[in-house]
PDB file of C-alpha atoms in Angstrom:
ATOM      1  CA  UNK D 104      27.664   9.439  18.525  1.00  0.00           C
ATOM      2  CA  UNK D 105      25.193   6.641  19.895  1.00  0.00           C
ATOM      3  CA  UNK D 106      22.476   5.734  17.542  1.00  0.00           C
ATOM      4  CA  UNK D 107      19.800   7.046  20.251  1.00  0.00           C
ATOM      5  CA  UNK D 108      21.492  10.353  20.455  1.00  0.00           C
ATOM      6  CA  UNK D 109      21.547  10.308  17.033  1.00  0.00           C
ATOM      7  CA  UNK D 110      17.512  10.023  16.612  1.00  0.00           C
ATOM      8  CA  UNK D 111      16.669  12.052  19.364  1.00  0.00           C
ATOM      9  CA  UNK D 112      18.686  14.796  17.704  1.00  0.00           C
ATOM     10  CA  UNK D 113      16.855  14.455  14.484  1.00  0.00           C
ATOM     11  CA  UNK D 114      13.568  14.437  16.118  1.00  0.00           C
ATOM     12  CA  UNK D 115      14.851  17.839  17.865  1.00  0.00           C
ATOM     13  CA  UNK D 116      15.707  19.117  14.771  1.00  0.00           C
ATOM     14  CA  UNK D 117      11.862  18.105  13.270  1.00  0.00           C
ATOM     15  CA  UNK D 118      10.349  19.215  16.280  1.00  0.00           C
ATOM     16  CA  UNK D 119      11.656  22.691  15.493  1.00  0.00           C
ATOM     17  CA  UNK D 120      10.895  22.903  11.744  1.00  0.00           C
ATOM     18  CA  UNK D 121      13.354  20.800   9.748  1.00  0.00           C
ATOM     19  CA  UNK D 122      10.776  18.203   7.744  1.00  0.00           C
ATOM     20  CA  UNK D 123      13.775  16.387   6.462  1.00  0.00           C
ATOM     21  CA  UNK D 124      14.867  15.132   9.211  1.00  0.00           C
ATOM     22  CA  UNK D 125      12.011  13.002   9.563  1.00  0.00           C
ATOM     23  CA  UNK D 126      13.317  11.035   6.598  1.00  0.00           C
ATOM     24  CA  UNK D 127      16.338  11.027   8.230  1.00  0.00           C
ATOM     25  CA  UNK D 128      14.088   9.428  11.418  1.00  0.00           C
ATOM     26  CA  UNK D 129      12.363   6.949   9.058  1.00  0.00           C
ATOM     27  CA  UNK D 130      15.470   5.651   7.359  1.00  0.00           C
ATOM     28  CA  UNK D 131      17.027   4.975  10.918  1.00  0.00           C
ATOM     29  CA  UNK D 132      13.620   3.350  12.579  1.00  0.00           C
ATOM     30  CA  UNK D 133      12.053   1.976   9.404  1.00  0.00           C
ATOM     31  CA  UNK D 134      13.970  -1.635   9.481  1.00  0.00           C
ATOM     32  CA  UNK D 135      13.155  -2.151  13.778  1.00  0.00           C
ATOM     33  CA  UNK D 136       9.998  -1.107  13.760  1.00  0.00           C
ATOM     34  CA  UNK D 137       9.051  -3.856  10.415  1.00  0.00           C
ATOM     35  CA  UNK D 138      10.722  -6.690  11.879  1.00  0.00           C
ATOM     36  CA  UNK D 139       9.186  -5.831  15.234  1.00  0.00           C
ATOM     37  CA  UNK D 140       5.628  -5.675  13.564  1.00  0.00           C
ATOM     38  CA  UNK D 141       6.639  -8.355  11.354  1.00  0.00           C
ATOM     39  CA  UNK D 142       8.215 -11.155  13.691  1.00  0.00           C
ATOM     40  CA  UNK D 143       4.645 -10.505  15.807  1.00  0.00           C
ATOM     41  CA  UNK D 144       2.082 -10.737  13.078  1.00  0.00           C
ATOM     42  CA  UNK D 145       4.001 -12.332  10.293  1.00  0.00           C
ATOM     43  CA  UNK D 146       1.569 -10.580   7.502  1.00  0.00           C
ATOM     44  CA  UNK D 147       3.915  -8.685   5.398  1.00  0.00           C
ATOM     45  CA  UNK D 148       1.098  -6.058   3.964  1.00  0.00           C
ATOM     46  CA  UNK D 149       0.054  -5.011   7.813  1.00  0.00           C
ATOM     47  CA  UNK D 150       3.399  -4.510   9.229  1.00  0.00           C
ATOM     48  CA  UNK D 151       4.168  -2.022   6.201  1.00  0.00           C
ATOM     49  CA  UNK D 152       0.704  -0.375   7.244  1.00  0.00           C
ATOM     50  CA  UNK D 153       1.202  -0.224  10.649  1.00  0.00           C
ATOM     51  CA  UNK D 154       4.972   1.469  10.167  1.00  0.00           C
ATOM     52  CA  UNK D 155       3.502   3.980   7.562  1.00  0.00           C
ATOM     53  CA  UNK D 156       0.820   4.672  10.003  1.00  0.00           C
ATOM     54  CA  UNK D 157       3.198   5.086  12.947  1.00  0.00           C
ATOM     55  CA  UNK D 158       5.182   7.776  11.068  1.00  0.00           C
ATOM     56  CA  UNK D 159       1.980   9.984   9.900  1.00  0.00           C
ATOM     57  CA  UNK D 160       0.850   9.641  13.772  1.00  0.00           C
ATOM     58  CA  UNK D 161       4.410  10.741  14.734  1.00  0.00           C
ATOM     59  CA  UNK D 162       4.062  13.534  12.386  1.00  0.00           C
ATOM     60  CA  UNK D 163       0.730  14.379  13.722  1.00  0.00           C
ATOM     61  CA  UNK D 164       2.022  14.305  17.008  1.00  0.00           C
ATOM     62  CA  UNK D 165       4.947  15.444  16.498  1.00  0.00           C
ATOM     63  CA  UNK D 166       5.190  17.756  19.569  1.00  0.00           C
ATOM     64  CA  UNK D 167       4.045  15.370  21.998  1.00  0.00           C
ATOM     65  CA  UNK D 168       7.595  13.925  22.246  1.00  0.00           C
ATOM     66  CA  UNK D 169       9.364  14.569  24.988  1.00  0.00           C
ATOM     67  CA  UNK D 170      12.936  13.013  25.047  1.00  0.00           C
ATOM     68  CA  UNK D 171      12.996  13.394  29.101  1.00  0.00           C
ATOM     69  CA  UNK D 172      10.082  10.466  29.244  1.00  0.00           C
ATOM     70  CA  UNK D 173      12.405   8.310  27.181  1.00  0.00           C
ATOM     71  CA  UNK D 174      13.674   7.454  24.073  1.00  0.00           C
ATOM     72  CA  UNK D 175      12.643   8.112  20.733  1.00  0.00           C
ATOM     73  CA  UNK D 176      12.628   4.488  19.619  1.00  0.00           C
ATOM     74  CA  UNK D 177      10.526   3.270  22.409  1.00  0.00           C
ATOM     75  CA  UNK D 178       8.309   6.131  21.277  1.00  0.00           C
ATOM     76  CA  UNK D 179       7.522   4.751  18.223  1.00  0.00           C
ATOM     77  CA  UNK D 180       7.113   1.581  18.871  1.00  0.00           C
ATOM     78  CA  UNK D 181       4.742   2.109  21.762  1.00  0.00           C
ATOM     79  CA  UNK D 182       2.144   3.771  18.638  1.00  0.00           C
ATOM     80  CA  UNK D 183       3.264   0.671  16.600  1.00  0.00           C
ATOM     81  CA  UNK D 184       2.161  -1.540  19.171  1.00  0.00           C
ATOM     82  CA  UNK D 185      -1.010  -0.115  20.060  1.00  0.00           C
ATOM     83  CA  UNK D 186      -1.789   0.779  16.253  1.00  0.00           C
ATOM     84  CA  UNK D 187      -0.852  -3.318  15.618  1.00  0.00           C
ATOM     85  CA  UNK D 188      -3.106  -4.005  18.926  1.00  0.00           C
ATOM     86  CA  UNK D 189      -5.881  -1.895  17.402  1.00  0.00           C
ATOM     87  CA  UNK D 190      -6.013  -3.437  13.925  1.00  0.00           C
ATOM     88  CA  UNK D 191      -5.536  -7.082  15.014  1.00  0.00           C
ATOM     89  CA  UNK D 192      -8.562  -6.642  17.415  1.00  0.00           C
ATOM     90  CA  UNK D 193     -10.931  -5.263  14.493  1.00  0.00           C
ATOM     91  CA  UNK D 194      -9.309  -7.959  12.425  1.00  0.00           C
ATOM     92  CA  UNK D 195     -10.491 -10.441  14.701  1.00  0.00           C
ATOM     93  CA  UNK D 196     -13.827  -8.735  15.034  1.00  0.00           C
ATOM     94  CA  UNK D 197     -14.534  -8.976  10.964  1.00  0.00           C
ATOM     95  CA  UNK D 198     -13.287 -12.395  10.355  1.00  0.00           C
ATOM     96  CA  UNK D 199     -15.460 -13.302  13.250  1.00  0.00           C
ATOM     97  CA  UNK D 200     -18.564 -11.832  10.875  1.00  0.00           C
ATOM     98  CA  UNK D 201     -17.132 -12.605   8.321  1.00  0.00           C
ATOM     99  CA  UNK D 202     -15.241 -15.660   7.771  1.00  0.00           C
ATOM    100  CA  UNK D 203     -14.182 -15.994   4.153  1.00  0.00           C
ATOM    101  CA  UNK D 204     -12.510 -12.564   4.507  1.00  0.00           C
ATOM    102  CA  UNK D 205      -9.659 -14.784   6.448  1.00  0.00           C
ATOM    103  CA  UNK D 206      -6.301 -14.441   4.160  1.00  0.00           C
ATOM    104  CA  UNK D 207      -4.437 -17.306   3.165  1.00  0.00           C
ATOM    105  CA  UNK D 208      -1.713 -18.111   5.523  1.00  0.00           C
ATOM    106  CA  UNK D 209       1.403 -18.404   2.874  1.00  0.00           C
ATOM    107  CA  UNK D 210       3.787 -20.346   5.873  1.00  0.00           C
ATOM    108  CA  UNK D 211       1.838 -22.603   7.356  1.00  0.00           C
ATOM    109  CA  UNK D 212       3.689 -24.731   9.466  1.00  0.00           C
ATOM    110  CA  UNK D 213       3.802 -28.875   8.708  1.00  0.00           C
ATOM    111  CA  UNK D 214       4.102 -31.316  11.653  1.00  0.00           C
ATOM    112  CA  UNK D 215       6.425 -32.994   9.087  1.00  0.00           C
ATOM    113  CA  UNK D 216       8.910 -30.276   9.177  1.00  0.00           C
ATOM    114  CA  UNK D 217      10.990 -29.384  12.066  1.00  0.00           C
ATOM    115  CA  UNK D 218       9.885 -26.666  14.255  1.00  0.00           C
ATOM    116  CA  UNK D 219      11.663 -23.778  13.702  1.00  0.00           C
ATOM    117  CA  UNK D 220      12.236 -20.379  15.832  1.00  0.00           C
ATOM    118  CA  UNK D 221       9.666 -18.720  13.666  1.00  0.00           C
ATOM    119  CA  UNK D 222       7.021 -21.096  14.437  1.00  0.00           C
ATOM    120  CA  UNK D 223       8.030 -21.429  17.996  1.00  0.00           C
ATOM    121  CA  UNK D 224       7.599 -17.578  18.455  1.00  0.00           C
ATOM    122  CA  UNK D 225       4.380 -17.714  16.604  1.00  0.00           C
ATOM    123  CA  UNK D 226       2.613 -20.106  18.989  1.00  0.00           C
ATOM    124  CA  UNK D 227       4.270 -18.027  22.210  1.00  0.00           C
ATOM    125  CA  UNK D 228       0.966 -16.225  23.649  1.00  0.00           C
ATOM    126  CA  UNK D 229       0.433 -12.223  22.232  1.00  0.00           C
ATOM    127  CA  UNK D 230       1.944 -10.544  25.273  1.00  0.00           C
ATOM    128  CA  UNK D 231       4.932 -12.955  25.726  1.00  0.00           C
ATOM    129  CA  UNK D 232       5.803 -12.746  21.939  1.00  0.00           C
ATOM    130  CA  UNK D 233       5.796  -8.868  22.173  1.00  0.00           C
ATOM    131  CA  UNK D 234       7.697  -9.006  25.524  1.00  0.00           C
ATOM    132  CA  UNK D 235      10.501 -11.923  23.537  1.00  0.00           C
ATOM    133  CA  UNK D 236      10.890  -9.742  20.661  1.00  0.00           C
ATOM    134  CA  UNK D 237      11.221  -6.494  22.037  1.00  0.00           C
ATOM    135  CA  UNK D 238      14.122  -8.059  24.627  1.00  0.00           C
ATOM    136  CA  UNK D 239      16.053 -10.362  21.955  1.00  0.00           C
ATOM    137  CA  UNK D 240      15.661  -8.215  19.088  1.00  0.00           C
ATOM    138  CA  UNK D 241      15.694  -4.882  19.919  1.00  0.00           C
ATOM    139  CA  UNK D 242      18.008  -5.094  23.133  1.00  0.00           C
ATOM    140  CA  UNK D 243      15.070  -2.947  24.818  1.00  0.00           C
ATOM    141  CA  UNK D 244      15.789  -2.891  28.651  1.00  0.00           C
ATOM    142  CA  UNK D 245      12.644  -4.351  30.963  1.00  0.00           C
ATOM    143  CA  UNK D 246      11.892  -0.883  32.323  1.00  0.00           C
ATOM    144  CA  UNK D 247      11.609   0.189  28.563  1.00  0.00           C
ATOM    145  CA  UNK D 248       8.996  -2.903  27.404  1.00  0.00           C
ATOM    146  CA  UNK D 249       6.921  -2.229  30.123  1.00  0.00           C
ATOM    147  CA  UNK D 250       6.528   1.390  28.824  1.00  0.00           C
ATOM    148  CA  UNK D 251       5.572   0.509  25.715  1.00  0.00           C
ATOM    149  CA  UNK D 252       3.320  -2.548  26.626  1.00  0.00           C
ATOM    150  CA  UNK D 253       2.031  -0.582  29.464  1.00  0.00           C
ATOM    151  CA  UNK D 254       2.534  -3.274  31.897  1.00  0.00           C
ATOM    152  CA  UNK D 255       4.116  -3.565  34.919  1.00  0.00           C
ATOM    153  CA  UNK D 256       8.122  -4.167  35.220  1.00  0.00           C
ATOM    154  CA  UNK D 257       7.753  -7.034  37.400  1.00  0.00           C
ATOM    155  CA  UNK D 258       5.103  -8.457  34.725  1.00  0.00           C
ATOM    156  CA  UNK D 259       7.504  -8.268  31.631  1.00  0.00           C
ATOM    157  CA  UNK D 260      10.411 -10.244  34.072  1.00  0.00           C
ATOM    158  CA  UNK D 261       7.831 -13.192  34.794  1.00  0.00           C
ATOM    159  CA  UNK D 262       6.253 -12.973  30.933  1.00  0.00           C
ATOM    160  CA  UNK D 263      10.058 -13.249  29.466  1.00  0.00           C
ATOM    161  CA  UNK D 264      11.123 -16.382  31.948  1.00  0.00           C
ATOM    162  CA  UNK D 265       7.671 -17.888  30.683  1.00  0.00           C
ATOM    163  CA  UNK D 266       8.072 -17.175  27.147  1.00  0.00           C
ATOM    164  CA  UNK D 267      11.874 -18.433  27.304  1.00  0.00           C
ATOM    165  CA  UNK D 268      11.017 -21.538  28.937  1.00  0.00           C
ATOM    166  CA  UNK D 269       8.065 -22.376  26.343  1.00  0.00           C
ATOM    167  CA  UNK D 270      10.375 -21.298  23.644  1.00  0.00           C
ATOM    168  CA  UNK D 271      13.014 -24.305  25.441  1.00  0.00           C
ATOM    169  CA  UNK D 272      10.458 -26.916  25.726  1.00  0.00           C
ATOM    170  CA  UNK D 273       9.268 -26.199  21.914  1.00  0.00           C
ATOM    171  CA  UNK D 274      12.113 -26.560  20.152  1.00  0.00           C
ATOM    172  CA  UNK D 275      14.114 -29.309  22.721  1.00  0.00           C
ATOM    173  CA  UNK D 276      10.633 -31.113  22.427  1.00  0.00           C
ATOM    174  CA  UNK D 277      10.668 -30.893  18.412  1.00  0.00           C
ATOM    175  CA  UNK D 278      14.103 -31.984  18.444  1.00  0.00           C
ATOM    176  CA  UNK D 279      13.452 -35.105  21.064  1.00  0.00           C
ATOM    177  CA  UNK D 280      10.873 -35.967  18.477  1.00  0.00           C
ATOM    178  CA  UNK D 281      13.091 -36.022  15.455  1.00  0.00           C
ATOM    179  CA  UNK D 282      15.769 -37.794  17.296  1.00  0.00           C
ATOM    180  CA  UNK D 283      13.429 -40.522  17.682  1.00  0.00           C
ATOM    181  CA  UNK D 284      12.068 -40.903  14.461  1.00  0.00           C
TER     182      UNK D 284
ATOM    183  CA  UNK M 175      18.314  -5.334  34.144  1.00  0.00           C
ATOM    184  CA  UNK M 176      19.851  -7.435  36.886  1.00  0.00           C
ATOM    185  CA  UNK M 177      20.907 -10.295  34.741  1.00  0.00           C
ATOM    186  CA  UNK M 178      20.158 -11.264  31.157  1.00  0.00           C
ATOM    187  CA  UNK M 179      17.748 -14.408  30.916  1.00  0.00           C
ATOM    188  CA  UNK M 180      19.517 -15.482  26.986  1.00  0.00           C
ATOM    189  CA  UNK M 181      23.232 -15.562  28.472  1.00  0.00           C
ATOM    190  CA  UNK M 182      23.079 -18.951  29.855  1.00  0.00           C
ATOM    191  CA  UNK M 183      21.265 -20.439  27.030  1.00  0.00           C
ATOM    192  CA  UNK M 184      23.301 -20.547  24.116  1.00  0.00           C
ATOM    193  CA  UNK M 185      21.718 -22.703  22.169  1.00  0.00           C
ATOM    194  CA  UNK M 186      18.176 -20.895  22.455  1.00  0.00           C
ATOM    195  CA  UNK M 187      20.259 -17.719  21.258  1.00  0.00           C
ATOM    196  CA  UNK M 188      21.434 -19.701  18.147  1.00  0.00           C
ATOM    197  CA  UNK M 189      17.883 -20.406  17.338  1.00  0.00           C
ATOM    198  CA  UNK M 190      16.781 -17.238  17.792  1.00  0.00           C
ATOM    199  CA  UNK M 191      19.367 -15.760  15.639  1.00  0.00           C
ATOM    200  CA  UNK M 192      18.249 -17.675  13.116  1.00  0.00           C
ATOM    201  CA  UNK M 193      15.420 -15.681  12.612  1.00  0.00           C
ATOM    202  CA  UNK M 194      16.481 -13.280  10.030  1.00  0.00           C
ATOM    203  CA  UNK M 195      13.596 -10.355   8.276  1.00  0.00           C
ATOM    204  CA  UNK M 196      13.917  -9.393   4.775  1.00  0.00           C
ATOM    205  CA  UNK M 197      13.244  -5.230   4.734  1.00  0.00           C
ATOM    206  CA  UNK M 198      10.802  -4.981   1.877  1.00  0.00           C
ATOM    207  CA  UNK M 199      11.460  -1.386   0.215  1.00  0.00           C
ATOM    208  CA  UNK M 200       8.341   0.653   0.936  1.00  0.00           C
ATOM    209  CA  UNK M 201       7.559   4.583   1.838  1.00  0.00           C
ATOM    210  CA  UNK M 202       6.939   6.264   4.779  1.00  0.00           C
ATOM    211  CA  UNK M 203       3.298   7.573   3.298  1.00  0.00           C
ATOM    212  CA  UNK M 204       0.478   5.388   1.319  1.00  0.00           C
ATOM    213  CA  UNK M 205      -2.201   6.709   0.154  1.00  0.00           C
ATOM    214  CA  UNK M 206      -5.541   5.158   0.700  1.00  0.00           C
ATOM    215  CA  UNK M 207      -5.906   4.183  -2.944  1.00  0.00           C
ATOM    216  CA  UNK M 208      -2.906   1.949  -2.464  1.00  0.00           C
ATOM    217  CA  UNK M 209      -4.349   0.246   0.329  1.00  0.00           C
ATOM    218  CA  UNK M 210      -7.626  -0.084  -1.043  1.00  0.00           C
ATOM    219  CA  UNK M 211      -5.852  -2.269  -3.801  1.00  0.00           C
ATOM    220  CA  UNK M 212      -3.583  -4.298  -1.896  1.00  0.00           C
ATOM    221  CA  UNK M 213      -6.748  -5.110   0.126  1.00  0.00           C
ATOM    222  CA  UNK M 214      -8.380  -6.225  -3.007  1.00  0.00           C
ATOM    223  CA  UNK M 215      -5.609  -7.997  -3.864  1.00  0.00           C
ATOM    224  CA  UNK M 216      -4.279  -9.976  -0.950  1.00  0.00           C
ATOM    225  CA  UNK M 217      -5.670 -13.751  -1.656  1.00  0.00           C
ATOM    226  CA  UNK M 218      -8.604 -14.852   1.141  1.00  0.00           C
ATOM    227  CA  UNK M 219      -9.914 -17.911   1.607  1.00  0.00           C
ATOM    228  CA  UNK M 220     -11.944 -19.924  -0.715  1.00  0.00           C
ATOM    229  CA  UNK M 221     -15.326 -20.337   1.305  1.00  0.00           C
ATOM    230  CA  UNK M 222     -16.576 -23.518  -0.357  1.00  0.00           C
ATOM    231  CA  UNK M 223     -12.974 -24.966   0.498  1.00  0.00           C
ATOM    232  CA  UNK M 224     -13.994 -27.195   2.929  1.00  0.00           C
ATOM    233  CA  UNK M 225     -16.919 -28.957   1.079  1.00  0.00           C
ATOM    234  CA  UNK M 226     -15.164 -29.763  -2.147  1.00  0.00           C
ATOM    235  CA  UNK M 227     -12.963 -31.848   0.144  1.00  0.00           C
ATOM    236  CA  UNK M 228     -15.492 -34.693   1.492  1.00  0.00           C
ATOM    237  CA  UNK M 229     -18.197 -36.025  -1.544  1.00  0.00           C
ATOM    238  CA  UNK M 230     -21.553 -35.015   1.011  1.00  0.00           C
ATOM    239  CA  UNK M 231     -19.834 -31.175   0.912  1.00  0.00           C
ATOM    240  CA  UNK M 232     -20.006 -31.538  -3.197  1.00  0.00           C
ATOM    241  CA  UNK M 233     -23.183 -33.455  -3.016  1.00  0.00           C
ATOM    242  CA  UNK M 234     -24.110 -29.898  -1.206  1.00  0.00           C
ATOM    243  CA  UNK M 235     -22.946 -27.469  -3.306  1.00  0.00           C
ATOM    244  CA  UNK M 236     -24.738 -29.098  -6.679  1.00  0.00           C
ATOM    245  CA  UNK M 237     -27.886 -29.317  -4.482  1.00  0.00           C
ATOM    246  CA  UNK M 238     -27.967 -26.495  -2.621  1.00  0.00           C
ATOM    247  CA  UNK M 239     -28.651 -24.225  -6.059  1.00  0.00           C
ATOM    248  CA  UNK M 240     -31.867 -26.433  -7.363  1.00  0.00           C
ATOM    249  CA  UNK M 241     -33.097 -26.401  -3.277  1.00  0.00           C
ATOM    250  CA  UNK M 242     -33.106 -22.369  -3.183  1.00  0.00           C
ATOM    251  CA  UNK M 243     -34.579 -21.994  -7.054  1.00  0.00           C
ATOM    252  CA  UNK M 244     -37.370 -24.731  -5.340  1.00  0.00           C
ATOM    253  CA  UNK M 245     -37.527 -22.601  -1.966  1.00  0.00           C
ATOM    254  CA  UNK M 246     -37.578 -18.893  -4.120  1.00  0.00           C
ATOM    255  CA  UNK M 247     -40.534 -20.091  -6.280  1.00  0.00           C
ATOM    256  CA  UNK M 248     -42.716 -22.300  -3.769  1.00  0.00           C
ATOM    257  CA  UNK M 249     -42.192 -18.359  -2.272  1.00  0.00           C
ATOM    258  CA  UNK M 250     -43.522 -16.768  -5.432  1.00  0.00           C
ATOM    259  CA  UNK M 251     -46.362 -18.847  -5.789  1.00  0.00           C
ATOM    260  CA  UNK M 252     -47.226 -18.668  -2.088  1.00  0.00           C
ATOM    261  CA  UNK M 253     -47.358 -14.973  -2.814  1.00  0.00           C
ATOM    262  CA  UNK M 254     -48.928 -14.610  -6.111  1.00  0.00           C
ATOM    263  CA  UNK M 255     -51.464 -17.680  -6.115  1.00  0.00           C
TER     264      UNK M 255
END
């Protein structure tokens, strides 16, 4: 049975009563939708909020699935995203009035060091990093990141050629640099 | 998908497979207690960070005290003279 199947049945199976299968739900989308949140906002404490939040709106919601509009996966992370996009924005907007409320960043990347993939992806602009990591990580099809970005299709294609090509020039560019010295 | 973008570019897959997520262990429900202390607890910024690095930004910070006592009585005996 494909792994898709396999959640959509589960959700069936909540939909209709059965509250353990939502466990069952969690323990299969859990570890995507963290590294999802994760690789985009690198703030361990958040991305745990933002997946605990996602599964008490799913259970909230729980009947506003429909597996004919797509998969369950995509589901969830289209509330992750716009739960991330929600609490980034008011993050910005308190920091902003607030400045000393700004958290320590515990990886802050050293011109000294080489540039790895994780800083690469970090500087990519907000909607080409979502559009990268949903592609390359999650093997989400174009048709299915433009769902949950709510963009067009023809958008995510041009985002993910721009977002591989800055990724190229990044790293090749870091490397150049230490080839030199 | 017509064509995958990554397939020609092996060594831009390499890289990106070297980005690897450690799972913490965490579940599905918090309660708002929980969050009210990890809030408490994550570390923030010191806000007199950046004058203790330059000797005018520590020059500030021992002033700045005796200038506001000065400012908060010249106040007081504006007010009560």
């Amino acid at each position: 049975m494909k792994l898709s199947e396999r959640e959509d049945e589960l959700m069936t199976a909540y939909q209709n009563g059965d509250d353990g299968a939502l466990e069952g739900i969690y323990t299969l989308l859990k570890q995507s939708l963290y590294s999802f949140i994760f690789r985009y906002t690198r703030d361990e404490q958040l991305s745990i909020d933002i997946v605990q939040d996602t599964f008490v709106k799913l259970q909230r919601y729980k009947h506003n699935y429909n597996p004919r509009n797509g998969k369950l996966k995509s589901y969830l992370f289209q509330i992750a995203y716009r739960l991330m996009i929600t609490k980034l924005n008011r993050r910005k907007k308190w920091r902003g009035l607030l400045p000393f409320l700004t958290p320590i960043q515990t990886e802050e990347f050293h011109h000294s060091d080489r540039m790895t993939i994780r800083e690469a992806i970090a500087k990519l602009p907000e909607l080409q990093r979502a559009v990268i990591l949903l592609f390359y990580y999650h093997d989400m099809p174009q048709e299915e990141i433009a769902k949950i970005l709510e963009i067009p299709t023809g958008t995510v294609k041009s985002r993910l050629h721009t977002a591989i090509n800055r990724l190229k020039e990044e790293l090749e560019g870091d490397e150049n640099e230490s080839r030199s010295l | 998908m017509s064509h995958d973008p990554f397939k020609k570019d092996h060594h831009l897959c390499t890289k990106m497979d070297e980005y690897h997520v450690e799972i913490p262990d965490f579940p599905m429900k918090s309660s708002r207690w929980e969050r009210f202390i990890n809030l408490l607890a994550s570390p923030a910024k010191d806000p007199v960070d950046p004058f203790i690095s330059t000797t005018g930004g520590v020059m500030l910070l021992k002033v700045a005290p005796i200038i506001g006592a000065a400012a908060i009585a010249l106040i007081q005996a504006l007010i009560f003279l």
